[in-house]
Coordinates of C-alpha atoms and ligand atoms in Angstrom, one line a residue:
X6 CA 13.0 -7.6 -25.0
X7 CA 14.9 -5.6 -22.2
X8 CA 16.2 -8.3 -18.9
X9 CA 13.8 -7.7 -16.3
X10 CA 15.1 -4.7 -13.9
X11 CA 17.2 -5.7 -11.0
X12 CA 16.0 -3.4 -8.3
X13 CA 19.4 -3.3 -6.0
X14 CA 20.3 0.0 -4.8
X15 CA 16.9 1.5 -5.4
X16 CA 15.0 3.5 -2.6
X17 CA 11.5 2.5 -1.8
X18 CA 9.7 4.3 0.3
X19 CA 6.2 2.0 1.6
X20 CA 3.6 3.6 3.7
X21 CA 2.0 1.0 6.2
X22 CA 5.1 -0.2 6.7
X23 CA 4.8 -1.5 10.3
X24 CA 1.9 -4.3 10.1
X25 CA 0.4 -6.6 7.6
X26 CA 1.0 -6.1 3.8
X27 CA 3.4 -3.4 3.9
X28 CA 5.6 -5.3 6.2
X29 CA 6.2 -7.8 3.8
X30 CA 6.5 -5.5 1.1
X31 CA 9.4 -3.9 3.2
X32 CA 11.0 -7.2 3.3
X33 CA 10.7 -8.2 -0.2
X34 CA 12.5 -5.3 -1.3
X35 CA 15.1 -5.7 0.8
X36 CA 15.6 -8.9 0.3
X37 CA 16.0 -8.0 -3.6
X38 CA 18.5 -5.2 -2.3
X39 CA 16.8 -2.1 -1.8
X40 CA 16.9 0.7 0.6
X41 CA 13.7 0.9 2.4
X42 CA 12.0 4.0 4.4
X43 CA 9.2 2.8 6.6
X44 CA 6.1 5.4 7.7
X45 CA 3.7 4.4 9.7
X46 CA 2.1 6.1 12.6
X47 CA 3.0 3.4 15.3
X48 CA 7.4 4.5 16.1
X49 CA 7.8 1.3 18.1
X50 CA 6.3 -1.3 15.3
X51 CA 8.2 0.3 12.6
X52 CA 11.5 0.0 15.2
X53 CA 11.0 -4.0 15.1
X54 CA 10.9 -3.9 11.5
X55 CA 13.5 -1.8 11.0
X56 CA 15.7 -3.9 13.3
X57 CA 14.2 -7.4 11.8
X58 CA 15.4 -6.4 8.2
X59 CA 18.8 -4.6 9.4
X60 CA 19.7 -7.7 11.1
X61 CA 19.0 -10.0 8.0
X62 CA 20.5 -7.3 6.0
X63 CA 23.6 -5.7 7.1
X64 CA 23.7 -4.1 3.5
X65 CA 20.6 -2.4 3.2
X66 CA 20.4 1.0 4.7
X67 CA 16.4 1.0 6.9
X68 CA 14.7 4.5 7.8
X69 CA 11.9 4.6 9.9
X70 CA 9.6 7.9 10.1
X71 CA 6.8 7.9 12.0
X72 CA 4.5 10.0 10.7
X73 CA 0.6 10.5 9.8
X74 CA -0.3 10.6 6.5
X75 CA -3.6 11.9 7.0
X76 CA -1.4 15.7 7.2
X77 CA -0.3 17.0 4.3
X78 CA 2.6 18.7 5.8
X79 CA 3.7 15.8 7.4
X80 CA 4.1 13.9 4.3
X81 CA 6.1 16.3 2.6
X82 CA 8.7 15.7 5.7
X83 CA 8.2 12.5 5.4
X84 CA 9.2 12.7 1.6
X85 CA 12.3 15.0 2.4
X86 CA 13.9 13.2 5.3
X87 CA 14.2 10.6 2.3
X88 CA 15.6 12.7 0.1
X89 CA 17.7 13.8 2.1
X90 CA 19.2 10.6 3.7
X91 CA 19.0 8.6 0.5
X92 CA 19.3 11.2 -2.3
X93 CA 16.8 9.7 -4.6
X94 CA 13.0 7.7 -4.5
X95 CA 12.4 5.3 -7.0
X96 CA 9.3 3.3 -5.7
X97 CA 6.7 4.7 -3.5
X98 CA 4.4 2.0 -2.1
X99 CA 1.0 3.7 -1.0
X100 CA -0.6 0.8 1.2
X101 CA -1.4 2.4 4.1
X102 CA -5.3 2.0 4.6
X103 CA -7.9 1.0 7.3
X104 CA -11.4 0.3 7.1
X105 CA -14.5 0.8 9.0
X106 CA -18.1 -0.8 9.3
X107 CA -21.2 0.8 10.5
X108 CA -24.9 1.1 9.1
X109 CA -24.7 3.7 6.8
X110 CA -27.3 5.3 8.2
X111 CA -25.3 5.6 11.7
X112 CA -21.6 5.5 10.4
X113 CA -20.3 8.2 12.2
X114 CA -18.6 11.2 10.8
X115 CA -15.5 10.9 12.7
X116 CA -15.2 7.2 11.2
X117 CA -15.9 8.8 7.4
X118 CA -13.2 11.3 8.1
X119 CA -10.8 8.7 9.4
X120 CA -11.2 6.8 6.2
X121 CA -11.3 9.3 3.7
X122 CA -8.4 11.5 5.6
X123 CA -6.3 7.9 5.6
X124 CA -7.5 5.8 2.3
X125 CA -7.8 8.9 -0.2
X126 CA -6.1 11.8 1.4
X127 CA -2.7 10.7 2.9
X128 CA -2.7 8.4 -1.0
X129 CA -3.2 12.3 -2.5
X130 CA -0.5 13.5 -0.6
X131 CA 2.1 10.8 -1.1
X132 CA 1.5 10.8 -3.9
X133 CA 1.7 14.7 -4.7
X134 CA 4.8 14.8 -2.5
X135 CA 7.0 12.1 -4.1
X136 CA 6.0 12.0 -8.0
X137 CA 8.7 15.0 -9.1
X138 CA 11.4 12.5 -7.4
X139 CA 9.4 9.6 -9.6
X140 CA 10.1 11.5 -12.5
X141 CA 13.5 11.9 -12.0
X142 CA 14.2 8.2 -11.6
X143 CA 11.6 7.2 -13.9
X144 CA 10.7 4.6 -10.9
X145 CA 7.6 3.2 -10.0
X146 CA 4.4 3.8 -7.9
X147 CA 2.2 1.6 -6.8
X148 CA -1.1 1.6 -5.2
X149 CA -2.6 -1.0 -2.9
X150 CA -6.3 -0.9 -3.6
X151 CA -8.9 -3.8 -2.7
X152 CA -11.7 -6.1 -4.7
X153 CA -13.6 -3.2 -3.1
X154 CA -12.3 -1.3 -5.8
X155 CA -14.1 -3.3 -8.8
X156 CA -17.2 -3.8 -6.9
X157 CA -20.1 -2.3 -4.9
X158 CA -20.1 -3.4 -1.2
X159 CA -22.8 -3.3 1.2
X160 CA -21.3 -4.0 4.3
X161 CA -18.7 -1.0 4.1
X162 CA -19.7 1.5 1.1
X163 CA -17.1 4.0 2.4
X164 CA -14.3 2.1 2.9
X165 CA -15.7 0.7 -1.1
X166 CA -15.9 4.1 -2.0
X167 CA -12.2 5.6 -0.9
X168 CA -10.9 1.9 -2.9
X169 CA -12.6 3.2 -6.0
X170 CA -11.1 6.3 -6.0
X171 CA -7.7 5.0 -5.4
X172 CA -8.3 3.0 -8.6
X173 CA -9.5 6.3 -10.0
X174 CA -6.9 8.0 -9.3
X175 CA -4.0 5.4 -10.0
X176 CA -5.1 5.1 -13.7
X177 CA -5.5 8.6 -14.5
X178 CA -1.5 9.3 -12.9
X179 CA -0.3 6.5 -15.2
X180 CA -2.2 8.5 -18.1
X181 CA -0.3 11.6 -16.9
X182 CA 3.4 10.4 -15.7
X183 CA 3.1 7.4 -18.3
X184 CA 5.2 9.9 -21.0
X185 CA 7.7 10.2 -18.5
X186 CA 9.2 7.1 -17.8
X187 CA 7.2 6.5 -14.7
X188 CA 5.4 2.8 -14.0
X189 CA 2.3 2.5 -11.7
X190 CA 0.7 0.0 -10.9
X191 CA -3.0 -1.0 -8.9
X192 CA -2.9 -3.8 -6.8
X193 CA -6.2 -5.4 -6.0
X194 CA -6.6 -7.9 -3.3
X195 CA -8.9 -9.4 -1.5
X196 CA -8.8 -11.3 2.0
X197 CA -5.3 -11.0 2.9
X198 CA -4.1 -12.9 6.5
X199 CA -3.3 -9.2 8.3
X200 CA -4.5 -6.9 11.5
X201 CA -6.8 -5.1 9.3
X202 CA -10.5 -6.7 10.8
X203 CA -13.6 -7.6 10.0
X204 CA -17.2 -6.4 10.8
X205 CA -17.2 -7.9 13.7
X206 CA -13.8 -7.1 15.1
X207 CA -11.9 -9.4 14.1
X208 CA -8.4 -9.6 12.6
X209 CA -7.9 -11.2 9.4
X210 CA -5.0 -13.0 11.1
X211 CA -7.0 -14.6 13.3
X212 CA -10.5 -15.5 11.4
X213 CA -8.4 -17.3 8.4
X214 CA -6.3 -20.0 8.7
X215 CA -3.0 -20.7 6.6
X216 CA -4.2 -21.5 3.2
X217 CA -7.5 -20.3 3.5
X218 CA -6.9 -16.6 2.0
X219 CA -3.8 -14.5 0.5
X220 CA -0.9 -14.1 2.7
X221 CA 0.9 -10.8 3.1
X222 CA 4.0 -12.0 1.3
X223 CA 1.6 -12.7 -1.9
X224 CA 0.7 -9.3 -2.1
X225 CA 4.3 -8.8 -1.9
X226 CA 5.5 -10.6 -4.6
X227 CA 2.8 -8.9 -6.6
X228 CA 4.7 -5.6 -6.0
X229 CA 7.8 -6.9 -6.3
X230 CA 6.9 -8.2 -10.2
X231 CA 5.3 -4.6 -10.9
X232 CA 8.8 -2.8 -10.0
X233 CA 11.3 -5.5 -11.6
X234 CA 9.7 -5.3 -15.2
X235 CA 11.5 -3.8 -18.2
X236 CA 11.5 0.0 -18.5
X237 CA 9.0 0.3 -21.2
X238 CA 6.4 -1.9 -19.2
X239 CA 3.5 -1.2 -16.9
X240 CA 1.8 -3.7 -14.8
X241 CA -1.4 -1.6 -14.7
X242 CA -3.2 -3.9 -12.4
X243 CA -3.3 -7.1 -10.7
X244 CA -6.2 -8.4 -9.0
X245 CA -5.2 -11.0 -6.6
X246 CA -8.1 -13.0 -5.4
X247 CA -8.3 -16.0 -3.3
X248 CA -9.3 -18.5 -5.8
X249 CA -13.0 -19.0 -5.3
X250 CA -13.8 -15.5 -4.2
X251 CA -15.9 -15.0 -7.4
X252 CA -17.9 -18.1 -6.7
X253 CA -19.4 -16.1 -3.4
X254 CA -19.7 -13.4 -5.0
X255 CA -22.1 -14.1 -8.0
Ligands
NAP319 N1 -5.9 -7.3 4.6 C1 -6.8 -7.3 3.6 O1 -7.7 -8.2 3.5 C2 -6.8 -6.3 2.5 C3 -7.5 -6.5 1.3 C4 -7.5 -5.6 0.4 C5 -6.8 -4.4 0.5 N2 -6.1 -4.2 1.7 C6 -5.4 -2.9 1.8 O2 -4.1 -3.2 2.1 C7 -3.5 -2.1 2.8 C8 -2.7 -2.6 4.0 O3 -3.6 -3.2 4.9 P1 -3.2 -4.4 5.9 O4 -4.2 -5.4 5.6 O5 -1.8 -4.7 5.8 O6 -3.6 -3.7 7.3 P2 -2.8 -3.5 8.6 O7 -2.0 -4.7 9.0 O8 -3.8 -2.9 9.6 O9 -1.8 -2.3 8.2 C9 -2.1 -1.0 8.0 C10 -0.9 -0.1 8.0 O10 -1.3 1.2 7.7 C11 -0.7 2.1 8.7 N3 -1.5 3.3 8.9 C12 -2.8 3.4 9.1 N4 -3.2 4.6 9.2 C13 -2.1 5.4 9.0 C14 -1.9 6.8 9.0 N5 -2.8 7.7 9.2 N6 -0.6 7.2 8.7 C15 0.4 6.3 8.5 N7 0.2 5.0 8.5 C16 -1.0 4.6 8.7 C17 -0.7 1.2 10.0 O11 0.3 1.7 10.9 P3 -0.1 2.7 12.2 O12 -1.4 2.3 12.7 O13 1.0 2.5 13.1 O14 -0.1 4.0 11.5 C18 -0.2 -0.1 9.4 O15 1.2 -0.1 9.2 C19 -4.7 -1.1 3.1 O16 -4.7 -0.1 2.2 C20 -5.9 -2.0 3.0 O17 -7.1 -1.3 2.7 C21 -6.1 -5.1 2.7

C-alpha cells in the first residue's frame, strides 16, 4: 500500500475561510504545511486569520480574497488570483454555507435566494472554476455538506434541500473526475460549536458547551484525513455525528 500523502507544499484553497469550520480547516493545513488562500466575504476576519496562521507559520505563504461566491465571475477571480500567486490548486475546500429558518409557507424569497445563491450556487461555481487546476494536480475536493444531507428536515427544508444537492452533486463529480486522478470527498456533520445559528438565533458557539457537540477542529481533521490518503484512494464520505444524534432522531 502507498505511505499516506504528505501534503507540504500543496495549495488549498477553503471557502468560508474566516469563521467556524473553515477556520480550522485553514489551520489544519497549514499546520501540515500547506499554502492556504482564504475567501470569504468578511476582508477584516479573513485579515485575523491570515495574520494568526502567518505568525505561527513564518513558512507558509497565506492569501486572503474577499470575495462573494454567490457571483460567478467573482469566483473565477477568486480562482485566478490563486493561480496566479501560487501557480497550482491542489485542494479546494467548498464549506462556505449559511442557513435559514422560516415557515415554509412564509420563508421569504430573498432568504431562498440567499441560500440557494450561497449553498448550491457559489459550490457550482467553485467548483466549475477550480476542477481543470484539480485535474492537473490530481488533488482533492471536498465538500462540506450536513446530516441535512441524508435526511428530511422540518424545521429548515431549504437549507435540507441545497445539503442534498451538494451530496448530489459531490458524488456524481467523483463519478466524472474519479478517472482522472482527482479525490473528493463529502463531509457530513452535524452540530458543530460555530457562528452558524439556530432557529431561534442562536449561535452554535454559544447554545453548546465544550463536549456537548463536534468542534470545528473535528471537522478539520476529517478533511485533513480525506486529502493525506494514498493516491489511488477516495474517502467518499464521512458522516461525523455527535454520538447520540441518531438516538433523537428515531
Ligand atoms: N456548524 C454546524 O453545525 C454545521 C453542521 C453541518 C454543516 N455545516 C456546514 O459547514 C459549513 C461552514 O459553516 P460554519 O458552521 O463554519 O458557519 P460559520 O461560522 O457561519 O461560517 C460560514 C463561513 O462562510 C462564509 N460565507 C458565507 N456566505 C458567503 C458568501 N456568499 N461568499 C463567501 N463566503 C461566504 C462566511 O464568511 P462571510 O460571512 O464573511 O462571507 C464564513 O466564513 C457550511 O456549509 C454549513 O452549512 C455546519
Amino acid at each position: 500500500m502507498d505511505k499516506k500523502q504528505t501534503i507540504a507544499g500543496k495549495v488549498a484553497l477553503i471557502t468560508g475561510a474566516s469563521s467556524g469550520i473553515g477556520k480550522a480547516v485553514a489551520f489544519k493545513l497549514a499546520d501540515e504545511g500547506c499554502d492556504v488562500v482564504l475567501v470569504a466575504r468578511d476582508e477584516n476576519k479573513l485579515i485575523q486569520v491570515e495574520d494568526q496562521i502567518s505568525s505561527e507559520h513564518e513558512d507558509i505563504r497565506v492569501l486572503s480574497i474577499s470575495t462573494d461566491i454567490r457571483y460567478g465571475e467573482r469566483v473565477i477571480e477568486a480562482v485566478q488570483r490563486c493561480l496566479d500567486e501560487f501557480g497550482q490548486l491542489d485542494i479546494l475546500v467548498n464549506n462556505a454555507g449559511i442557513i435559514r429558518y422560516d415557515e415554509l409557507e412564509s420563508f421569504s424569497d430573498d432568504d431562498f435566494d440567499d441560500v440557494m445563491r450561497t449553498n448550491v450556487y457559489g459550490t457550482f461555481f467553485m467548483t466549475k472554476a477550480a476542477l481543470p487546476h484539480l485535474r492537473n494536480t490530481k488533488g482533492n475536493l471536498i465538500f462540506i455538506g450536513s446530516f441535512d444531507a441524508n435526511h428530511p428536515r422540518s424545521f429548515n427544508p431549504v437549507y435540507c434541500a441545497s445539503k442534498w444537492w451538494v451530496k448530489g452533486f459531490a458524488h456524481s463529480v467523483e463519478s466524472i473526475v474519479g478517472k482522472d486522478g482527482v479525490a473528493v470527498t463529502l463531509i457530513n456533520p452535524s452540530e458543530v460549536r460555530t457562528a452558524i445559528a439556530d432557529e431561534s438565533g442562536q449561535a452554535y458557539i454559544d447554545r453548546f458547551e465544550k463536549g456537548e457537540v463536534s468542534e470545528p477542529e473535528e471537522v478539520a481533521d476529517a478533511v485533513l484525513f480525506a486529502v493525506k490518503q494514498s493516491s489511488t484512494t477516495t474517502i467518499s464520505q464521512l458522516d461525523l455525528y455527535r454520538r447520540d444524534k441518531l438516538s433523537d432522531f428515531f
